[in-house]
Amino acid sequence: MTTIRDLFDHNRAWAAEMERTRPGFFTGLVKQQRPKFMWIGCSDSRVPANQITGLEPGEVFVHRNVANVVVHSDLNALSAIQFAVEMLKVEHIMVVGHYGCGGVMAALHGSRIGLADNWIRHIQDVRDRHKALLESLAPERRADALVDLNVIEQVVNVGVSTVMVDAWAKGQKVTVHGWAFGVHDGLLQDLGMSVSSTESLESLYPAAVARAAARAG
Ligand SMILES: [Zn+2]
C-alpha cells in the first residue's frame, strides 16, 4: 500500500531524475509559467490532465471540480478562466468530461449523494434540456450521451462568460474545445465543439448535440 512517506520518496526521485535528464528545468520554471492550454476537467482521480496529454509542469493551467461544470456564479472557476485568458493568454481552453463520471450518473438517475446534489443540479438541468434526446436512446447509452452533452453545455457556459465575450470582442485568439475521455481505453475524443468566436458558438452547437446523439444511438 502506498504511504505518505512513499509520496515524498517518489517526489525526490522524480525531481532528481528531471534535473539529471534536463538540467535547469526547475530554475526555468521559477521564472514564469507560460502555458498555451487551460484544462477544465473532473476531479476524478482517473483523469489527470498532464499525464493524459503528455504535458509537463508549466504547460497546462488546470481547473477541476466534480463533473467539470462551469457555473456563472462560481467565482473559483471564473477567476481561473479570467487569469488564464487575460494574464496567461492561453490559446486553448479544453472542457474535458469523462465516461463513467459519477457526478453525471448521479444527475442522470437523480441519486442523492449529499452536498454535491446542489452542484449536480446543474447537470440535471442539462439532462432536462435534452430530455427528448436522452429518452430516444437505449437506457444503457444515456450516461455516455449525458457526459457528451454536459461537456457541450459547459463549453457554451465558458463561451458566453464575460471573460470570453470580452476576449473575443478584442480579437484575442483563444479557442474553447469540448472533449471526452475514455477511462476504459485512455483515449480522448473531440466532440466537435471547438469554438473561437461568439458566432461559432451558435453555429457549432446543434451539430455537436446531434453528433452526441448519433454516437450514443
Ligand atoms: Zn467525473
Coordinates of N, CA and C and ligand atoms in Angstrom, one line a residue:
M1 N 0.8 -1.2 0.0 CA 0.0 0.0 0.0 C 0.9 1.3 0.0
T2 N 0.5 2.2 -0.8 CA 1.3 3.5 -0.9 C 1.0 4.3 0.4
T3 N 2.1 4.8 1.0 CA 2.0 5.6 2.2 C 2.4 7.0 1.9
I4 N 2.1 7.9 2.8 CA 2.5 9.3 2.6 C 4.1 9.4 2.5
R5 N 4.8 8.6 3.2 CA 6.2 8.6 3.1 C 6.7 8.3 1.7
D6 N 5.9 7.3 1.0 CA 6.2 6.9 -0.4 C 6.1 8.1 -1.3
L7 N 5.1 9.0 -1.0 CA 4.9 10.1 -1.9 C 6.1 11.0 -1.9
F8 N 6.7 11.2 -0.7 CA 7.9 12.1 -0.6 C 9.1 11.4 -1.3
D9 N 9.2 10.1 -1.1 CA 10.3 9.4 -1.8 C 10.1 9.5 -3.3
H10 N 8.9 9.3 -3.8 CA 8.7 9.4 -5.3 C 9.0 10.8 -5.8
N11 N 8.6 11.8 -4.9 CA 8.8 13.2 -5.3 C 10.3 13.5 -5.5
R12 N 11.1 13.0 -4.5 CA 12.5 13.3 -4.5 C 13.2 12.6 -5.7
A13 N 12.7 11.4 -6.0 CA 13.3 10.6 -7.1 C 12.9 11.3 -8.4
W14 N 11.7 11.8 -8.5 CA 11.2 12.5 -9.7 C 12.0 13.8 -10.0
A15 N 12.1 14.6 -8.9 CA 12.8 15.8 -9.0 C 14.3 15.6 -9.4
A16 N 14.9 14.6 -8.9 CA 16.3 14.3 -9.2 C 16.4 13.8 -10.6
E17 N 15.5 13.0 -11.1 CA 15.5 12.4 -12.4 C 15.3 13.6 -13.5
M18 N 14.4 14.5 -13.2 CA 14.2 15.6 -14.0 C 15.4 16.5 -14.1
E19 N 16.1 16.7 -13.0 CA 17.2 17.6 -13.0 C 18.4 16.9 -13.7
R20 N 18.4 15.5 -13.6 CA 19.5 14.8 -14.2 C 19.3 14.8 -15.8
T21 N 18.1 14.6 -16.2 CA 17.9 14.5 -17.7 C 17.8 15.9 -18.3
R22 N 17.3 16.8 -17.5 CA 17.1 18.2 -18.1 C 17.6 19.2 -17.1
P23 N 18.9 19.4 -17.1 CA 19.5 20.3 -16.1 C 18.8 21.7 -16.3
G24 N 18.5 22.3 -15.2 CA 17.9 23.7 -15.3 C 16.4 23.7 -15.5
F25 N 15.8 22.5 -15.5 CA 14.3 22.5 -15.7 C 13.6 23.3 -14.7
F26 N 13.9 23.1 -13.4 CA 13.1 23.8 -12.4 C 13.5 25.3 -12.3
T27 N 14.8 25.6 -12.5 CA 15.1 27.1 -12.4 C 14.4 27.8 -13.6
G28 N 14.2 27.1 -14.7 CA 13.5 27.7 -15.8 C 12.0 28.0 -15.4
L29 N 11.4 27.0 -14.7 CA 10.0 27.2 -14.2 C 9.8 28.3 -13.3
V30 N 10.8 28.6 -12.5 CA 10.7 29.6 -11.5 C 10.4 31.0 -12.1
K31 N 11.1 31.2 -13.3 CA 11.0 32.5 -13.9 C 9.5 32.8 -14.3
Q32 N 8.8 31.9 -14.9 CA 7.4 32.2 -15.3 C 6.7 30.9 -15.7
Q33 N 5.4 31.0 -15.7 CA 4.6 29.9 -16.3 C 4.0 30.6 -17.6
R34 N 4.1 29.9 -18.7 CA 3.6 30.4 -19.9 C 2.8 29.3 -20.7
P35 N 1.8 28.8 -20.0 CA 1.1 27.7 -20.7 C 0.2 28.1 -21.9
K36 N 0.1 27.3 -22.9 CA -0.8 27.6 -24.0 C -2.2 27.1 -23.7
F37 N -2.3 26.2 -22.8 CA -3.5 25.4 -22.6 C -4.1 25.6 -21.2
M38 N -5.4 25.7 -21.2 CA -6.2 25.6 -19.9 C -7.1 24.3 -20.0
W39 N -7.1 23.6 -18.9 CA -7.9 22.3 -18.8 C -8.9 22.5 -17.8
I40 N -10.2 22.3 -18.1 CA -11.3 22.4 -17.1 C -11.8 20.9 -17.1
G41 N -11.5 20.2 -16.1 CA -11.9 18.8 -16.1 C -12.6 18.4 -14.8
C42 N -12.9 17.1 -14.7 CA -13.5 16.5 -13.5 C -12.4 16.2 -12.5
S43 N -12.8 16.3 -11.2 CA -11.9 16.0 -10.1 C -11.5 14.5 -10.1
D44 N -12.2 13.7 -10.8 CA -12.0 12.2 -10.8 C -10.5 11.9 -10.9
S45 N -10.0 11.0 -10.0 CA -8.6 10.7 -9.9 C -8.1 10.0 -11.1
R46 N -9.0 9.4 -11.9 CA -8.6 8.7 -13.1 C -8.3 9.6 -14.4
V47 N -8.5 10.9 -14.2 CA -8.4 11.8 -15.3 C -7.4 12.9 -15.1
P48 N -6.1 12.5 -15.0 CA -5.1 13.5 -14.7 C -4.7 14.3 -16.0
A49 N -4.9 15.6 -16.0 CA -4.7 16.4 -17.2 C -3.3 16.2 -17.8
N50 N -2.2 16.4 -17.0 CA -0.9 16.3 -17.6 C -0.5 15.0 -18.2
Q51 N -0.8 13.9 -17.5 CA -0.4 12.6 -17.9 C -1.1 12.2 -19.2
I52 N -2.4 12.5 -19.3 CA -3.2 12.1 -20.5 C -2.7 12.8 -21.8
T53 N -2.2 14.0 -21.6 CA -1.9 14.8 -22.8 C -0.4 14.9 -23.0
G54 N 0.4 14.3 -22.1 CA 1.9 14.4 -22.2 C 2.4 15.8 -22.0
L55 N 1.7 16.6 -21.2 CA 2.2 18.0 -20.9 C 3.0 18.0 -19.6
E56 N 4.0 18.9 -19.6 CA 4.9 18.9 -18.5 C 4.4 20.1 -17.5
P57 N 5.1 20.1 -16.3 CA 4.8 21.3 -15.4 C 5.1 22.5 -16.2
G58 N 4.2 23.5 -16.1 CA 4.3 24.8 -16.8 C 3.6 24.8 -18.1
E59 N 3.0 23.7 -18.6 CA 2.4 23.7 -19.9 C 0.9 23.7 -19.9
V60 N 0.2 23.4 -18.8 CA -1.2 23.4 -18.8 C -1.7 24.0 -17.4
F61 N -2.7 24.9 -17.5 CA -3.3 25.6 -16.4 C -4.6 24.8 -16.1
V62 N -4.7 24.3 -14.9 CA -5.8 23.3 -14.6 C -6.8 23.8 -13.6
H63 N -8.1 23.6 -14.0 CA -9.1 23.8 -13.0 C -10.0 22.5 -13.0
R64 N -10.2 21.9 -11.9 CA -11.0 20.7 -11.8 C -12.1 20.8 -10.7
N65 N -13.3 20.3 -11.0 CA -14.3 20.2 -10.0 C -15.2 18.9 -10.3
V66 N -16.1 18.7 -9.5 CA -17.0 17.5 -9.7 C -17.7 17.7 -11.0
A67 N -17.5 16.8 -12.0 CA -18.2 16.7 -13.2 C -18.0 17.9 -14.2
N68 N -16.8 18.5 -14.0 CA -16.4 19.6 -15.0 C -17.5 20.5 -15.4
V69 N -18.0 21.2 -14.4 CA -19.1 22.2 -14.5 C -18.6 23.6 -14.5
V70 N -19.1 24.4 -15.4 CA -18.8 25.9 -15.3 C -20.1 26.6 -15.1
V71 N -20.1 27.2 -13.9 CA -21.4 27.9 -13.4 C -21.0 29.4 -13.3
H72 N -22.0 30.2 -13.8 CA -21.7 31.6 -13.9 C -21.6 32.4 -12.5
S73 N -22.0 31.7 -11.5 CA -21.8 32.3 -10.1 C -20.6 31.7 -9.4
D74 N -19.9 30.8 -10.1 CA -18.7 30.1 -9.4 C -17.5 31.0 -9.6
L75 N -17.2 31.8 -8.6 CA -16.0 32.7 -8.7 C -14.7 32.0 -8.8
N76 N -14.6 30.8 -8.3 CA -13.4 30.0 -8.4 C -13.1 29.7 -9.9
A77 N -14.1 29.1 -10.6 CA -13.9 28.7 -12.0 C -13.7 30.0 -12.8
L78 N -14.5 31.0 -12.6 CA -14.4 32.2 -13.4 C -13.1 32.9 -13.2
S79 N -12.6 33.0 -12.0 CA -11.3 33.6 -11.7 C -10.2 32.9 -12.4
A80 N -10.3 31.5 -12.4 CA -9.3 30.7 -13.1 C -9.3 31.0 -14.6
I81 N -10.5 31.1 -15.1 CA -10.6 31.3 -16.6 C -10.1 32.7 -16.9
Q82 N -10.5 33.7 -16.1 CA -10.0 35.1 -16.4 C -8.5 35.2 -16.3
F83 N -7.9 34.5 -15.3 CA -6.5 34.6 -15.2 C -5.8 33.9 -16.4
A84 N -6.4 32.8 -16.8 CA -5.8 32.1 -17.9 C -5.9 32.9 -19.2
V85 N -7.0 33.5 -19.4 CA -7.2 34.2 -20.7 C -6.5 35.6 -20.7
E86 N -6.7 36.3 -19.6 CA -6.2 37.7 -19.6 C -4.7 37.9 -19.2
M87 N -4.3 37.0 -18.3 CA -2.9 37.2 -17.8 C -2.0 36.2 -18.6
L88 N -2.4 34.9 -18.6 CA -1.5 33.9 -19.2 C -1.6 33.9 -20.7
K89 N -2.8 34.4 -21.2 CA -3.0 34.4 -22.7 C -3.0 33.0 -23.3
V90 N -3.7 32.1 -22.6 CA -3.8 30.7 -23.2 C -4.4 30.8 -24.5
E91 N -4.1 29.9 -25.4 CA -4.7 29.8 -26.7 C -5.8 28.8 -26.9
H92 N -5.8 27.9 -25.9 CA -6.9 26.8 -26.0 C -7.4 26.6 -24.6
I93 N -8.7 26.5 -24.4 CA -9.3 26.0 -23.2 C -10.1 24.7 -23.5
M94 N -9.7 23.6 -22.8 CA -10.4 22.4 -23.1 C -11.3 22.1 -21.9
V95 N -12.6 21.9 -22.2 CA -13.5 21.4 -21.2 C -13.6 19.8 -21.4
V96 N -13.2 19.1 -20.4 CA -13.0 17.6 -20.6 C -13.8 16.8 -19.6
G97 N -14.8 16.1 -20.2 CA -15.6 15.2 -19.4 C -15.0 13.8 -19.5
H98 N -15.6 12.9 -18.8 CA -15.1 11.5 -18.9 C -16.3 10.5 -18.8
Y99 N -16.2 9.4 -19.5 CA -17.2 8.4 -19.5 C -17.1 7.7 -18.1
G100 N -18.3 7.3 -17.6 CA -18.3 6.7 -16.3 C -18.2 7.7 -15.1
C101 N -18.5 9.0 -15.4 CA -18.4 10.1 -14.4 C -19.5 9.9 -13.4
G102 N -19.1 9.8 -12.1 CA -20.0 9.5 -11.0 C -21.0 10.7 -10.9
G103 N -20.6 11.9 -11.1 CA -21.4 13.1 -11.0 C -22.5 13.1 -12.1
V104 N -22.1 12.7 -13.3 CA -23.1 12.7 -14.4 C -24.1 11.5 -14.2
M105 N -23.6 10.4 -13.7 CA -24.5 9.3 -13.4 C -25.5 9.6 -12.3
A106 N -25.0 10.3 -11.3 CA -26.0 10.7 -10.2 C -27.0 11.7 -10.8
A107 N -26.6 12.6 -11.7 CA -27.5 13.5 -12.3 C -28.6 12.8 -13.1
L108 N -28.1 11.8 -13.9 CA -29.0 11.1 -14.8 C -30.1 10.3 -14.0
H109 N -29.6 9.7 -12.9 CA -30.6 8.9 -12.2 C -31.2 9.6 -11.0
G110 N -30.9 10.8 -10.8 CA -31.4 11.6 -9.7 C -31.1 11.0 -8.3
S111 N -29.9 10.4 -8.2 CA -29.5 9.8 -7.0 C -29.1 10.9 -6.0
R112 N -29.4 10.7 -4.7 CA -28.9 11.7 -3.7 C -27.6 11.3 -3.1
I113 N -26.6 12.1 -3.2 CA -25.3 11.7 -2.7 C -24.8 12.7 -1.6
G114 N -25.5 13.7 -1.3 CA -25.1 14.6 -0.3 C -25.0 16.1 -0.7
L115 N -24.0 16.8 -0.2 CA -23.9 18.2 -0.5 C -23.8 18.4 -2.0
A116 N -23.1 17.5 -2.7 CA -22.9 17.6 -4.1 C -24.2 17.6 -4.9
D117 N -25.3 17.2 -4.3 CA -26.6 17.2 -5.1 C -26.9 18.6 -5.6
N118 N -26.5 19.6 -4.9 CA -26.8 21.0 -5.3 C -25.9 21.4 -6.5
W119 N -24.7 20.9 -6.5 CA -23.8 21.1 -7.6 C -24.3 20.3 -8.9
I120 N -24.6 19.1 -8.6 CA -25.0 18.2 -9.7 C -26.4 18.6 -10.3
R121 N -27.1 19.5 -9.6 CA -28.3 20.0 -10.1 C -28.1 20.7 -11.5
H122 N -26.9 21.3 -11.6 CA -26.6 21.9 -12.9 C -26.5 20.9 -14.1
I123 N -26.1 19.7 -13.8 CA -26.1 18.6 -14.8 C -27.5 18.1 -15.0
Q124 N -28.3 18.1 -14.0 CA -29.7 17.7 -14.2 C -30.4 18.7 -15.1
D125 N -30.0 20.0 -15.0 CA -30.6 21.0 -15.9 C -30.2 20.6 -17.4
V126 N -29.0 20.1 -17.6 CA -28.5 19.7 -18.9 C -29.4 18.5 -19.3
R127 N -29.5 17.5 -18.4 CA -30.4 16.3 -18.7 C -31.8 16.8 -19.1
D128 N -32.4 17.7 -18.3 CA -33.8 18.1 -18.6 C -33.9 18.8 -19.9
R129 N -32.8 19.6 -20.3 CA -32.8 20.4 -21.5 C -32.8 19.4 -22.7
H130 N -32.2 18.2 -22.5 CA -32.1 17.3 -23.6 C -32.9 16.0 -23.3
K131 N -34.0 16.2 -22.6 CA -34.8 15.1 -22.2 C -35.2 14.2 -23.3
A132 N -35.8 14.8 -24.4 CA -36.3 14.0 -25.5 C -35.2 13.2 -26.2
L133 N -34.0 13.8 -26.4 CA -32.9 13.2 -27.0 C -32.5 12.0 -26.1
L134 N -32.3 12.2 -24.8 CA -31.9 11.1 -23.9 C -32.9 10.0 -23.9
E135 N -34.1 10.3 -23.9 CA -35.2 9.3 -23.8 C -35.3 8.5 -25.1
S136 N -34.8 9.1 -26.2 CA -34.8 8.3 -27.5 C -33.7 7.3 -27.6
L137 N -32.8 7.3 -26.6 CA -31.6 6.4 -26.6 C -31.9 5.1 -25.7
A138 N -31.2 4.0 -26.0 CA -31.3 2.9 -25.1 C -30.8 3.3 -23.8
P139 N -31.5 2.8 -22.7 CA -31.1 3.3 -21.3 C -29.6 3.2 -21.0
E140 N -29.0 2.1 -21.5 CA -27.6 1.9 -21.2 C -26.6 2.9 -21.9
R141 N -27.2 3.6 -22.9 CA -26.4 4.6 -23.7 C -26.5 6.0 -23.1
R142 N -27.4 6.2 -22.2 CA -27.8 7.6 -21.8 C -26.7 8.3 -21.0
A143 N -26.0 7.5 -20.2 CA -24.9 8.1 -19.4 C -23.8 8.7 -20.2
D144 N -23.3 7.9 -21.2 CA -22.3 8.4 -22.1 C -22.8 9.7 -22.9
A145 N -24.0 9.6 -23.3 CA -24.6 10.8 -24.1 C -24.6 12.0 -23.2
L146 N -25.0 11.8 -21.9 CA -25.1 12.9 -21.0 C -23.7 13.5 -20.7
V147 N -22.7 12.6 -20.6 CA -21.3 13.1 -20.5 C -21.0 14.1 -21.6
D148 N -21.3 13.6 -22.9 CA -21.0 14.5 -24.0 C -21.8 15.8 -24.0
L149 N -23.1 15.7 -23.7 CA -24.0 16.8 -23.7 C -23.5 17.8 -22.6
N150 N -23.1 17.3 -21.4 CA -22.6 18.1 -20.3 C -21.4 18.9 -20.8
V151 N -20.5 18.3 -21.5 CA -19.3 19.0 -22.0 C -19.7 20.1 -23.0
I152 N -20.6 19.7 -23.9 CA -21.1 20.7 -24.9 C -21.7 21.9 -24.2
E153 N -22.5 21.7 -23.2 CA -23.2 22.8 -22.5 C -22.2 23.6 -21.7
Q154 N -21.2 23.0 -21.1 CA -20.1 23.7 -20.4 C -19.2 24.5 -21.3
V155 N -19.0 24.0 -22.5 CA -18.3 24.9 -23.5 C -19.1 26.1 -23.8
V156 N -20.4 26.0 -23.9 CA -21.3 27.2 -24.1 C -21.1 28.1 -22.9
N157 N -21.2 27.5 -21.7 CA -21.1 28.4 -20.5 C -19.7 29.2 -20.4
V158 N -18.7 28.5 -20.9 CA -17.4 29.2 -20.9 C -17.5 30.3 -22.0
G159 N -18.1 29.9 -23.1 CA -18.1 30.9 -24.3 C -19.0 32.1 -24.1
V160 N -20.0 32.0 -23.2 CA -20.9 33.1 -23.0 C -20.4 33.9 -21.7
S161 N -19.4 33.4 -21.1 CA -18.9 34.2 -19.9 C -18.4 35.5 -20.3
T162 N -18.4 36.5 -19.4 CA -18.0 37.9 -19.7 C -16.5 37.8 -20.2
V163 N -15.7 36.9 -19.6 CA -14.3 36.8 -19.9 C -14.1 36.5 -21.4
M164 N -14.8 35.5 -21.9 CA -14.7 35.1 -23.3 C -15.3 36.1 -24.2
V165 N -16.5 36.6 -23.9 CA -17.1 37.6 -24.7 C -16.2 38.8 -24.9
D166 N -15.6 39.3 -23.8 CA -14.7 40.4 -23.9 C -13.4 40.1 -24.7
A167 N -12.9 38.9 -24.5 CA -11.6 38.5 -25.1 C -11.8 38.4 -26.6
W168 N -12.9 37.7 -27.0 CA -13.2 37.6 -28.5 C -13.6 39.0 -29.1
A169 N -14.3 39.8 -28.4 CA -14.6 41.2 -28.9 C -13.3 42.0 -29.2
K170 N -12.3 41.7 -28.4 CA -11.0 42.4 -28.6 C -10.1 41.7 -29.6
G171 N -10.6 40.6 -30.2 CA -9.9 39.9 -31.2 C -8.8 38.9 -30.7
Q172 N -8.9 38.6 -29.4 CA -7.9 37.7 -28.9 C -8.2 36.3 -29.4
K173 N -7.0 35.6 -29.8 CA -7.2 34.2 -30.4 C -7.2 33.2 -29.3
V174 N -8.3 32.7 -28.9 CA -8.5 31.7 -27.9 C -9.7 30.8 -28.3
T175 N -9.4 29.5 -28.3 CA -10.4 28.6 -28.7 C -10.9 27.7 -27.5
V176 N -12.2 27.5 -27.4 CA -12.7 26.6 -26.3 C -13.1 25.3 -27.0
H177 N -12.6 24.2 -26.5 CA -12.8 22.9 -27.0 C -13.7 22.0 -26.1
G178 N -14.4 21.1 -26.6 CA -15.1 20.1 -25.8 C -14.6 18.7 -26.1
W179 N -14.1 18.0 -25.1 CA -13.5 16.7 -25.2 C -14.1 15.7 -24.2
A180 N -14.0 14.4 -24.5 CA -14.4 13.4 -23.5 C -13.4 12.4 -23.4
F181 N -13.1 11.9 -22.2 CA -12.0 11.0 -22.0 C -12.6 9.6 -21.7
G182 N -12.0 8.6 -22.3 CA -12.5 7.2 -22.0 C -11.6 6.6 -20.9
V183 N -12.1 6.4 -19.7 CA -11.4 5.8 -18.7 C -11.0 4.3 -19.1
H184 N -11.9 3.7 -19.9 CA -11.7 2.3 -20.3 C -10.6 2.1 -21.3
D185 N -10.3 3.2 -22.1 CA -9.2 3.0 -23.1 C -8.2 4.1 -23.1
G186 N -8.3 5.0 -22.2 CA -7.3 6.1 -22.1 C -7.3 7.1 -23.2
L187 N -8.3 7.1 -24.0 CA -8.3 8.0 -25.2 C -9.3 9.2 -25.1
L188 N -8.8 10.3 -25.6 CA -9.6 11.5 -25.7 C -10.4 11.5 -27.0
Q189 N -11.7 12.0 -26.9 CA -12.5 12.2 -28.1 C -12.8 13.7 -28.2
D190 N -12.7 14.2 -29.4 CA -13.0 15.6 -29.7 C -14.5 15.6 -30.1
L191 N -15.3 16.4 -29.3 CA -16.7 16.4 -29.5 C -17.2 17.3 -30.6
G192 N -16.3 17.9 -31.3 CA -16.6 18.8 -32.5 C -17.2 20.1 -32.0
M193 N -16.8 20.6 -30.9 CA -17.3 21.8 -30.3 C -16.1 22.7 -30.0
S194 N -15.4 23.1 -31.1 CA -14.2 23.9 -30.9 C -14.6 25.3 -31.3
V195 N -14.7 26.2 -30.4 CA -15.4 27.5 -30.6 C -14.3 28.6 -30.4
S196 N -14.2 29.4 -31.5 CA -13.3 30.5 -31.4 C -13.9 31.9 -31.6
S197 N -15.2 32.0 -31.5 CA -15.9 33.3 -31.6 C -17.3 33.1 -31.1
T198 N -17.9 34.2 -30.7 CA -19.3 34.1 -30.2 C -20.2 33.6 -31.3
E199 N -19.9 33.9 -32.5 CA -20.8 33.4 -33.6 C -20.7 31.9 -33.8
S200 N -19.4 31.4 -33.7 CA -19.3 30.0 -34.0 C -19.9 29.1 -32.8
L201 N -20.1 29.7 -31.7 CA -20.7 29.1 -30.6 C -22.1 28.6 -31.0
E202 N -22.9 29.5 -31.6 CA -24.2 29.2 -32.0 C -24.3 28.2 -33.2
S203 N -23.3 28.4 -34.1 CA -23.4 27.6 -35.3 C -22.9 26.1 -35.1
L204 N -22.0 25.9 -34.1 CA -21.5 24.6 -33.9 C -22.4 23.8 -32.9
Y205 N -23.1 24.4 -32.1 CA -23.9 23.8 -31.0 C -24.8 22.7 -31.6
P206 N -25.7 23.0 -32.5 CA -26.7 21.9 -33.0 C -26.0 20.7 -33.5
A207 N -24.9 20.9 -34.3 CA -24.2 19.7 -34.9 C -23.6 18.9 -33.8
A208 N -23.0 19.6 -32.8 CA -22.3 18.8 -31.7 C -23.3 18.0 -30.9
V209 N -24.5 18.6 -30.7 CA -25.6 17.8 -30.0 C -26.0 16.6 -30.8
A210 N -26.2 16.9 -32.1 CA -26.6 15.8 -33.0 C -25.6 14.7 -33.0
R211 N -24.3 15.0 -33.0 CA -23.2 14.0 -33.0 C -23.2 13.2 -31.7
A212 N -23.5 13.9 -30.6 CA -23.5 13.2 -29.3 C -24.7 12.2 -29.4
A213 N -25.8 12.5 -30.0 CA -26.9 11.6 -30.1 C -26.6 10.4 -31.0
A214 N -25.9 10.7 -32.1 CA -25.5 9.7 -33.1 C -24.5 8.7 -32.4
R215 N -23.6 9.3 -31.7 CA -22.6 8.4 -31.0 C -23.2 7.4 -30.1
A216 N -24.3 7.9 -29.4 CA -24.9 7.0 -28.4 C -26.1 6.2 -29.0
G217 N -26.4 6.5 -30.3 CA -27.6 5.9 -30.9 C -27.4 4.5 -31.4
Ligands
ZN1 ZN -16.3 12.7 -13.1

